[in-house]
Structures are given as structure tokens and as C-alpha cells.
């Protein structure tokens, strides 16, 4: 019909496509190297620039795939990400293909990438993605929980007070929640979840997804706490079931507010966090004051 590939690929912005290269995000295997797509294999072998979270791991991946990386390799990890962006933008403007990969899974998802993507978007430069492995969607799929709607919260906070305050924001969250946790903090994290969300909330702990010792433990939070007490190793992804909300009386939530206050949250903020279906933060605030007057 006379429409060239540049016009199709950029929604009619043929001049940008002709004058520039592109940034390509690519998901890499989380453990099983055979999960690498043919498109990833081709991109690693042909990209002009390969920006890698860890160049050594990316070279090892290429060797495992029997691929030779011919492009220039650039380290692109958290502490150098901002400094490397200008030169990578220049590469794209010069017509080069820049391939961005992280150690495992999809760039930008709790890994380097989003700042470079945002910079390319701001500069009007093409960005595309090669779909691939992601711990988030893999964990959701195997969790055995209702996950038609979900949210992703990255890594759980490290400190107990902040972690409990964060869990309180999930008390009334009807979507499933996916988050990452370090193995040595998992038992404490699950114990805090029990304290804030209750023992019966269901969850799944996914360990070493796609790897030799993959393990998925499903159960209530209290059951998972018992399982984690002996120590856990490997990469951890947790899927927390969404809340099943029922209207409550303000008095039923007073203890939760006082727990938040004890952890360092201000009274008004604690009421806002603990307010739930049928109970406004104003009603809860008044209930807390009335409870304190009656002591």
C-alpha cells in the first residue's frame, strides 16, 4: 500500500525511526537457560550495544546459549545507571540498537531500566521490549490464589516498624499482592504479616523459580511462618491473597490503630491506614479517643 516499515513501527513517525536507533528491553532467564527466547538470542548476537546489569553474567548467558556478543558491552547497574544514560541516548540517536538486560527477569521490574526508558521517552526515541521471564507473573501463575487483579510492591521494607505499617496498607487491599523478600528476612516478614493481617490470610512463597530446587509453599500466613522458621535459601517471591472485606464496627479496629501508634505512626495516620469497609477514619478516630477515655 506504499506504507514503509518505519511508518508502521512508529505510528507514522517515519523521520524519527529513520534517524535513530532504538532501545530494546529484554527479559532474561531466571534460572532455566532454555527459557531464553529466539528473539533474545538474536538480539544478544546483533545489538550494537549491550547494557547489562552484570556484564559477567550476561557473557555467561551468551556462552550458555552458544552466542557471541559482537556489540559493545556497557555495565548498567543501580549505582552507575544515571551516569550512563546520556551516552546510551547518544547511541540510540546515532542509529544504534541498545539492548538492555538484567541478571534475571525483566528490566525495570525492581531492576535497572526505568530511568533509561523514561529518558528515551522524554527524548522521543523509540523503545521496544522482547517479552520474557518475570518472577512476578510466574509466581502469580503458580500461587493457586485468585489473581485476576494484583499489585506489585517490589521488596518488602527491611525495618519492622516500616514493614508493619506497609502491611497495614494491604489489610483492605482486595487485589493479590506480589512482593520480593530476602531469604534471611522471610520468617520475620511473615510473622509481621500475621500480626497485622491475621493468621488466616492465605499466601504462597515461591522459592528459586525455574531453577533446580524450585519450591512453592502454599498455606495460611501462620502455616508459612512455621515453615520459614528453620531458614530459607534462594530467591524469594511472595504472593499474598487479597482481602475479603466485610463491614466492621469502629471498636473492632481500635487495637490495630494502637498497634500502629506503638510502632511510631501518628494517631491520625494510623486511623487512616486502619480504616476499612464501612468505617471511616473519622469514626475510627473518635472510637480510639473514646476507648482511651474509658481506660
Coordinates of C-alpha atoms in Angstrom, one line a residue:
X1 CA 0.0 0.0 0.0
X2 CA 3.0 2.3 -0.1
X3 CA 3.5 2.4 3.7
X4 CA 7.0 1.6 4.7
X5 CA 8.2 -0.3 7.8
X6 CA 9.3 2.9 9.6
X7 CA 5.8 4.4 9.4
X8 CA 4.2 1.2 10.7
X9 CA 6.7 0.8 13.5
X10 CA 6.4 4.3 14.9
X11 CA 2.8 5.1 14.4
X12 CA 3.6 7.3 11.4
X13 CA 6.7 9.0 12.9
X14 CA 9.0 7.8 10.0
X15 CA 11.5 10.5 10.4
X16 CA 12.4 9.6 14.0
X17 CA 12.7 5.9 13.0
X18 CA 14.9 6.7 10.1
X19 CA 17.2 9.0 12.0
X20 CA 17.6 7.0 15.2
X21 CA 18.2 3.5 16.6
X22 CA 16.2 2.1 19.4
X23 CA 16.3 0.9 23.0
X24 CA 15.3 -2.8 23.4
X25 CA 14.4 -4.2 26.8
X26 CA 14.7 -8.0 27.0
X27 CA 13.7 -10.5 29.7
X28 CA 16.4 -13.0 30.5
X29 CA 16.1 -16.5 32.1
X30 CA 15.6 -16.6 35.9
X31 CA 17.4 -19.9 36.1
X32 CA 16.5 -22.2 33.3
X33 CA 18.6 -21.1 30.4
X34 CA 16.2 -22.8 27.9
X35 CA 13.6 -20.1 28.7
X36 CA 15.7 -17.7 26.6
X37 CA 13.6 -16.8 23.5
X38 CA 14.9 -16.9 20.0
X39 CA 14.4 -13.1 19.8
X40 CA 16.7 -12.7 22.9
X41 CA 19.3 -14.9 21.3
X42 CA 19.2 -12.9 18.1
X43 CA 19.3 -9.6 20.0
X44 CA 22.3 -10.6 22.1
X45 CA 24.2 -11.5 18.9
X46 CA 23.3 -8.5 16.8
X47 CA 22.8 -5.5 19.1
X48 CA 25.3 -2.6 18.6
X49 CA 25.4 -2.0 22.4
X50 CA 24.5 -4.4 25.2
X51 CA 23.8 -2.6 28.5
X52 CA 24.0 -5.3 31.2
X53 CA 23.4 -5.2 35.0
X54 CA 26.3 -7.6 35.4
X55 CA 28.5 -8.0 32.2
X56 CA 30.0 -11.2 33.6
X57 CA 26.6 -12.9 34.0
X58 CA 25.5 -11.7 30.6
X59 CA 28.6 -13.1 29.0
X60 CA 28.0 -16.4 30.8
X61 CA 24.4 -16.4 29.5
X62 CA 25.7 -15.9 25.9
X63 CA 28.2 -18.7 26.3
X64 CA 25.4 -21.0 27.6
X65 CA 23.3 -20.1 24.5
X66 CA 26.4 -20.6 22.2
X67 CA 26.2 -16.9 21.2
X68 CA 29.0 -14.4 20.6
X69 CA 28.2 -10.9 21.7
X70 CA 29.6 -8.7 18.9
X71 CA 28.4 -5.3 20.2
X72 CA 30.0 -3.1 22.8
X73 CA 29.2 -4.1 26.4
X74 CA 28.3 -1.5 29.0
X75 CA 27.9 -2.0 32.7
X76 CA 24.4 -0.7 33.7
X77 CA 23.7 -1.4 37.4
X78 CA 22.0 0.8 40.1
X79 CA 24.9 2.9 41.1
X80 CA 26.0 3.9 37.6
X81 CA 22.6 3.9 35.9
X82 CA 22.2 7.7 35.9
X83 CA 25.7 8.4 34.8
X84 CA 25.4 6.0 31.8
X85 CA 22.2 7.3 30.4
X86 CA 23.5 10.2 28.3
X87 CA 25.9 8.1 26.3
X88 CA 23.3 5.4 25.7
X89 CA 20.9 8.1 24.5
X90 CA 23.6 9.3 22.1
X91 CA 24.0 5.7 20.8
X92 CA 20.3 5.5 20.1
X93 CA 20.3 8.9 18.3
X94 CA 23.3 7.7 16.3
X95 CA 21.2 4.9 14.9
X96 CA 22.4 2.1 17.1
X97 CA 20.4 -0.6 18.7
X98 CA 20.9 -0.6 22.5
X99 CA 19.9 -3.9 24.2
X100 CA 19.2 -3.6 28.0
X101 CA 19.3 -6.8 30.0
X102 CA 19.4 -7.5 33.8
X103 CA 20.7 -10.5 35.7
X104 CA 17.4 -12.3 35.6
X105 CA 13.8 -11.4 34.5
X106 CA 12.5 -8.2 33.1
X107 CA 14.4 -4.9 33.2
X108 CA 12.7 -2.1 35.1
X109 CA 10.8 -4.5 37.5
X110 CA 12.9 -3.9 40.7
X111 CA 15.9 -3.9 38.4
X112 CA 17.7 -1.1 36.5
X113 CA 15.9 0.2 33.4
X114 CA 13.0 2.6 34.1
X115 CA 15.2 5.7 34.2
X116 CA 16.7 4.9 30.8
X117 CA 13.2 4.1 29.4
X118 CA 11.9 7.4 30.8
X119 CA 14.9 9.3 29.3
X120 CA 14.3 7.8 25.9
X121 CA 10.6 8.6 26.1
X122 CA 11.4 12.2 27.1
X123 CA 13.8 12.5 24.1
X124 CA 11.3 11.0 21.7
X125 CA 13.5 7.9 21.0
X126 CA 12.0 4.5 20.1
X127 CA 11.6 1.9 22.9
X128 CA 10.5 -1.7 22.5
X129 CA 10.5 -4.9 24.5
X130 CA 11.2 -8.5 23.9
X131 CA 8.8 -10.3 26.3
X132 CA 10.4 -12.8 28.5
X133 CA 10.6 -14.3 32.0
X134 CA 9.3 -12.4 35.0
X135 CA 9.3 -13.7 38.6
X136 CA 6.1 -11.6 39.3
X137 CA 3.9 -13.2 36.7
X138 CA 5.4 -16.7 37.2
X139 CA 4.7 -16.5 40.9
X140 CA 1.1 -15.3 40.3
X141 CA 0.5 -18.2 37.9
X142 CA 1.7 -21.0 40.3
X143 CA 0.3 -19.4 43.6
X144 CA -3.0 -21.1 43.5
X145 CA -4.6 -17.9 44.6
X146 CA -7.2 -15.6 42.9
X147 CA -5.0 -13.3 40.9
X148 CA -7.4 -11.7 38.3
X149 CA -6.3 -8.4 39.9
X150 CA -3.0 -7.8 41.5
X151 CA -0.5 -5.2 42.6
X152 CA 3.3 -5.4 42.8
X153 CA 5.2 -3.8 45.7
X154 CA 8.8 -4.6 45.0
X155 CA 10.8 -5.6 48.1
X156 CA 9.2 -5.5 51.5
X157 CA 10.6 -2.8 53.8
X158 CA 13.6 -4.0 55.9
X159 CA 12.7 -2.5 59.3
X160 CA 9.9 -4.0 61.3
X161 CA 8.1 -0.7 62.0
X162 CA 8.0 0.2 58.4
X163 CA 7.2 -3.3 57.4
X164 CA 4.2 -3.5 59.7
X165 CA 3.0 -0.1 58.5
X166 CA 3.2 -1.3 54.9
X167 CA 1.3 -4.5 55.7
X168 CA -1.4 -2.3 57.3
X169 CA -1.9 -0.7 53.8
X170 CA -2.7 -4.1 52.5
X171 CA -5.2 -5.0 55.2
X172 CA -8.1 -3.9 52.9
X173 CA -6.4 -4.4 49.6
X174 CA -8.7 -6.7 47.6
X175 CA -6.1 -7.4 44.9
X176 CA -3.5 -10.1 45.3
X177 CA -0.1 -8.5 46.2
X178 CA 3.3 -9.8 44.9
X179 CA 6.5 -8.8 46.6
X180 CA 10.1 -9.9 46.9
X181 CA 11.9 -10.7 50.2
X182 CA 15.4 -11.6 51.1
X183 CA 15.6 -15.2 52.5
X184 CA 17.1 -14.2 55.8
X185 CA 14.3 -11.8 56.5
X186 CA 11.4 -14.0 55.3
X187 CA 10.5 -15.5 58.7
X188 CA 10.3 -12.1 60.4
X189 CA 8.4 -10.7 57.4
X190 CA 5.8 -13.4 57.6
X191 CA 5.5 -13.0 61.4
X192 CA 4.8 -9.3 60.9
X193 CA 2.2 -10.2 58.2
X194 CA 0.4 -12.4 60.8
X195 CA 0.5 -9.7 63.4
X196 CA -1.1 -7.1 61.1
X197 CA -3.2 -9.2 58.6
X198 CA -4.1 -12.1 60.8
X199 CA -3.1 -15.8 60.8
X200 CA -5.7 -17.0 58.3
X201 CA -4.8 -14.8 55.3
X202 CA -3.6 -17.1 52.5
X203 CA -0.3 -16.7 50.7
X204 CA 2.3 -18.6 48.6
X205 CA 6.0 -18.4 49.0
X206 CA 7.8 -19.1 45.7
X207 CA 11.5 -20.0 46.0
X208 CA 14.1 -20.4 43.2
X209 CA 11.5 -20.2 40.4
X210 CA 12.5 -22.2 37.3
X211 CA 15.7 -23.4 39.0
X212 CA 16.7 -26.9 40.1
X213 CA 15.4 -26.5 43.6
X214 CA 12.2 -24.6 42.7
X215 CA 9.7 -24.8 45.6
X216 CA 6.2 -23.3 46.1
X217 CA 4.8 -23.4 49.6
X218 CA 1.1 -22.5 49.9
X219 CA -1.0 -22.0 53.0
X220 CA -2.1 -19.6 55.6
X221 CA 0.3 -17.0 56.9
X222 CA 0.6 -18.8 60.2
X223 CA 1.5 -22.0 58.4
X224 CA 4.1 -20.3 56.3
X225 CA 5.7 -18.7 59.4
X226 CA 6.2 -22.2 60.9
X227 CA 7.7 -23.4 57.6
X228 CA 10.1 -20.5 57.4
X229 CA 11.4 -20.8 61.0
X230 CA 14.1 -23.3 60.1
X231 CA 15.6 -20.9 57.5
X232 CA 15.2 -20.4 53.8
X233 CA 17.6 -20.0 50.9
X234 CA 17.4 -18.7 47.4
X235 CA 15.4 -16.0 45.5
X236 CA 12.0 -15.4 47.2
X237 CA 8.8 -14.1 45.7
X238 CA 5.7 -13.9 47.9
X239 CA 2.1 -13.8 46.7
X240 CA -0.4 -12.5 49.3
X241 CA -4.1 -13.2 48.7
X242 CA -6.4 -10.2 48.5
X243 CA -8.5 -9.2 51.5
X244 CA -12.1 -10.4 51.7
X245 CA -13.8 -7.3 53.1
X246 CA -16.7 -7.3 55.5
X247 CA -18.1 -4.2 57.2
X248 CA -16.8 -3.7 60.7
X249 CA -17.6 -1.7 63.8
X250 CA -15.1 1.1 64.7
X251 CA -14.4 -0.6 68.1
X252 CA -13.1 -3.7 66.2
X253 CA -10.3 -1.7 64.7
X254 CA -9.1 0.2 67.8
X255 CA -6.5 -2.4 68.7
X256 CA -5.0 -2.2 65.2
X257 CA -4.7 1.6 65.5
X258 CA -3.0 1.3 68.8
X259 CA -0.5 -1.2 67.4
X260 CA 0.4 1.3 64.6
X261 CA 0.7 4.1 67.1
X262 CA 3.1 2.0 69.2
X263 CA 5.2 1.3 66.1
X264 CA 5.6 5.1 65.6
X265 CA 2.7 6.1 63.4
X266 CA 0.8 9.2 64.3
X267 CA -2.8 8.7 65.6
X268 CA -4.5 10.4 62.6
X269 CA -2.3 8.5 60.1
X270 CA -2.9 5.2 62.0
X271 CA -6.6 5.8 61.7
X272 CA -6.3 6.5 58.0
X273 CA -4.4 3.3 57.5
X274 CA -6.7 1.1 59.6
X275 CA -10.0 2.5 58.3
X276 CA -11.8 -0.2 56.3
X277 CA -15.1 -1.0 54.6
X278 CA -18.0 0.7 56.4
X279 CA -15.7 2.5 58.9
X280 CA -14.3 6.0 58.1
X281 CA -11.1 7.3 59.6
X282 CA -13.1 10.0 61.4
X283 CA -15.3 7.3 63.1
X284 CA -12.3 5.3 64.0
X285 CA -10.5 8.3 65.4
X286 CA -13.5 9.0 67.7
X287 CA -13.6 5.3 68.7
X288 CA -9.9 5.4 69.7
X289 CA -10.4 8.6 71.8
X290 CA -13.5 7.0 73.5
X291 CA -11.5 3.9 74.2
X292 CA -8.7 5.9 75.8
X293 CA -11.1 7.9 77.9
X294 CA -12.6 4.6 79.2
X295 CA -9.3 3.2 80.4

